Structures are given as structure tokens and as C-alpha cells.
């Protein structure tokens, strides 16, 4: 049986060896069926292979945080710049026009709120598969607390969501949560990402870190990065660039967009990095030209 002690550390990531594509553009997903591939082609742009997701699901644990006080005012106008909208069913149904026709990655867990001592206690399914289908979801986002108090329950939730997702052809986004007391090391992110992929996630959201190319290489499905707390725009764009240069397939960013003074221009600059190969400096120059 696999053991926690005395193991040899991973060392050969074959960084120069391209991944076998199995006849489909999205990494590791060539053996899924037609409906799943069709949804993946809405989530990821088949030309660039990448995605710009707009995350505005924070209210389900944080309440009305800065930039999300009025979703109809701040988020609805930004949606046109995104490939994928990531939010809860409550937020999307009440504030986002269905006519936008964007792919939806539905936040499908409930978790503990910011008032709770240990936010890594875990989660359960926040909506069932029928409601996700009713929302025309292209993916379900399941938060997992690897190494936290909620590890067992949240991984169980991921597995059951993946069962339902495979049944109906809906990909699962496995989200690696970082709690107050939880590790934020490359080893943590690579272990958590790999676990979620092995348990059935079709793509994984994690955080950028040093050695990110190893996190990406050892995860058999696409990785997108969360943005984390608000950074100066130049730093956020540089982080996007570094993640993409390390092999990420896009971003699922929230606060670095909707807490920016110029969220639409920030989205456009992120698109340049993700879909057009701009580096951080080029994207920041684009951002500055756009805001002036
Ligand atoms: C957090 O509650 C959510 O999972 C967010 O979707 C995620 O953290 C991405 O948003 P941000 O870029 O603000 O970290």
C-alpha cells in the first residue's frame, strides 16, 4: 500500500516531452465522449487551447466583498470579456442575463463562511446535477480541502460530482482550496492538483507558485490559475504570463479583475496573455494604453 513516509520524491517530469493528445486539443481529455468534448470546447478555446474564466463566486463564503456588492452593476458588463463565467446558481440566475450565451462553470459546493473558525472544514454539493443541467452548465466547480479538516468529505463530494458529470457529459473543475493553516508550497499544489485529477476532475484550478512547470507537468489534465488577493495590475499580468509560460491553460480570476480600477481593460489585457501569447510587460503596456 502507498505510504506517507520513506517515499522517493518525484524528480523526472519529462518537461521536454510533449503530451500525447489522443486526437483532442485539451490535455488528457481525448478519451472522453462527445458531449464532454463539446462542453470542453466551450470552456477552452479550441484555437489557443486556453481559457479566460471570470470568477465571481466569492459571495458564497465572503458575502458582498469589494467589487461584488452589486453583481448586476459590476459583473454583468464584464461578462462579454470572459470565455467562461464562474459563479453560483444564485448569482448567475439573479444578475447575469442568459442572453450573454457564455459558458458557465457553476460553483457547485457549499463551504463554510468567513465567520467560521476553520474554513477548511469542508463542503458538500451545493446544487444537484439536474439544476446544473437546467442552468446549461458547461462545468461544475468542486472545492477540495486536501490536507485540511474537510479533506475526506470534500474528496467524496468531488467523486460523486464526477460520477454525475460523466453520466451527463459535464466536466468537473477541481478547485484546490488553501485554508489558513494549510500549506501553500509547490509540493502541496502539485499533490492536491494531481489528487483531484486522479479522482475525476477534468480540469484543475490552483495557485501559481515557484516550480509551476512541475505542478503542470504532473497533472494529467489542464490547469488554470486563480488570481488570489488583489495585486498591482502589472504584477497580476506578470503572474498570468509566468503561469502560461509554465504550461497553464488559462486563468480563473476574480479579485484582480473586479477590484481593479479598470476591470474591462484588465480583462482585455489578460486575454492578450492567455490567447495571444503576450508576455507580462506587453500586456501591461496594452493595459496602460487602454486605460488612457
Ligand atoms: C474563491 O472563493 C473562489 O474559488 C474564487 O473563484 C477563486 O479564489 C478565484 O478568485 P480570485 O482570483 O479572486 O482568487
mmCIF file of C-alpha atoms in Angstrom, residues 33 36 39 125 127-130 132-133 140 142 156-172 199-200:
data_model
loop_
_atom_site.group_PDB
_atom_site.id
_atom_site.type_symbol
_atom_site.label_atom_id
_atom_site.label_comp_id
_atom_site.label_asym_id
_atom_site.label_seq_id
_atom_site.Cartn_x
_atom_site.Cartn_y
_atom_site.Cartn_z
ATOM 1 C CA UNK A 33 -17.191 11.272 -25.044
ATOM 2 C CA UNK A 36 -17.969 16.230 -22.655
ATOM 3 C CA UNK A 39 -18.575 21.352 -23.399
ATOM 4 C CA UNK A 125 -22.718 19.551 -3.018
ATOM 5 C CA UNK A 127 -26.588 22.004 -6.238
ATOM 6 C CA UNK A 128 -27.614 18.786 -7.897
ATOM 7 C CA UNK A 129 -26.823 17.733 -11.433
ATOM 8 C CA UNK A 130 -30.372 18.368 -12.679
ATOM 9 C CA UNK A 132 -26.755 22.303 -13.242
ATOM 10 C CA UNK A 133 -28.221 20.980 -16.497
ATOM 11 C CA UNK A 140 -19.188 22.161 -12.157
ATOM 12 C CA UNK A 142 -15.947 21.485 -6.677
ATOM 13 C CA UNK A 156 -16.116 12.388 -1.548
ATOM 14 C CA UNK A 157 -18.109 15.315 -2.957
ATOM 15 C CA UNK A 158 -15.696 15.554 -5.888
ATOM 16 C CA UNK A 159 -16.012 11.838 -6.644
ATOM 17 C CA UNK A 160 -19.811 11.900 -6.594
ATOM 18 C CA UNK A 161 -19.876 15.054 -8.737
ATOM 19 C CA UNK A 162 -17.508 13.378 -11.209
ATOM 20 C CA UNK A 163 -19.824 10.343 -11.352
ATOM 21 C CA UNK A 164 -22.759 12.598 -12.183
ATOM 22 C CA UNK A 165 -20.632 14.666 -14.549
ATOM 23 C CA UNK A 166 -19.501 11.619 -16.520
ATOM 24 C CA UNK A 167 -23.083 10.371 -16.653
ATOM 25 C CA UNK A 168 -24.267 13.589 -18.328
ATOM 26 C CA UNK A 169 -21.065 14.693 -20.065
ATOM 27 C CA UNK A 170 -20.340 17.634 -17.750
ATOM 28 C CA UNK A 171 -16.679 18.268 -16.854
ATOM 29 C CA UNK A 172 -15.700 18.882 -13.228
ATOM 30 C CA UNK A 199 -10.303 11.328 -8.679
ATOM 31 C CA UNK A 200 -12.123 12.573 -11.775
#
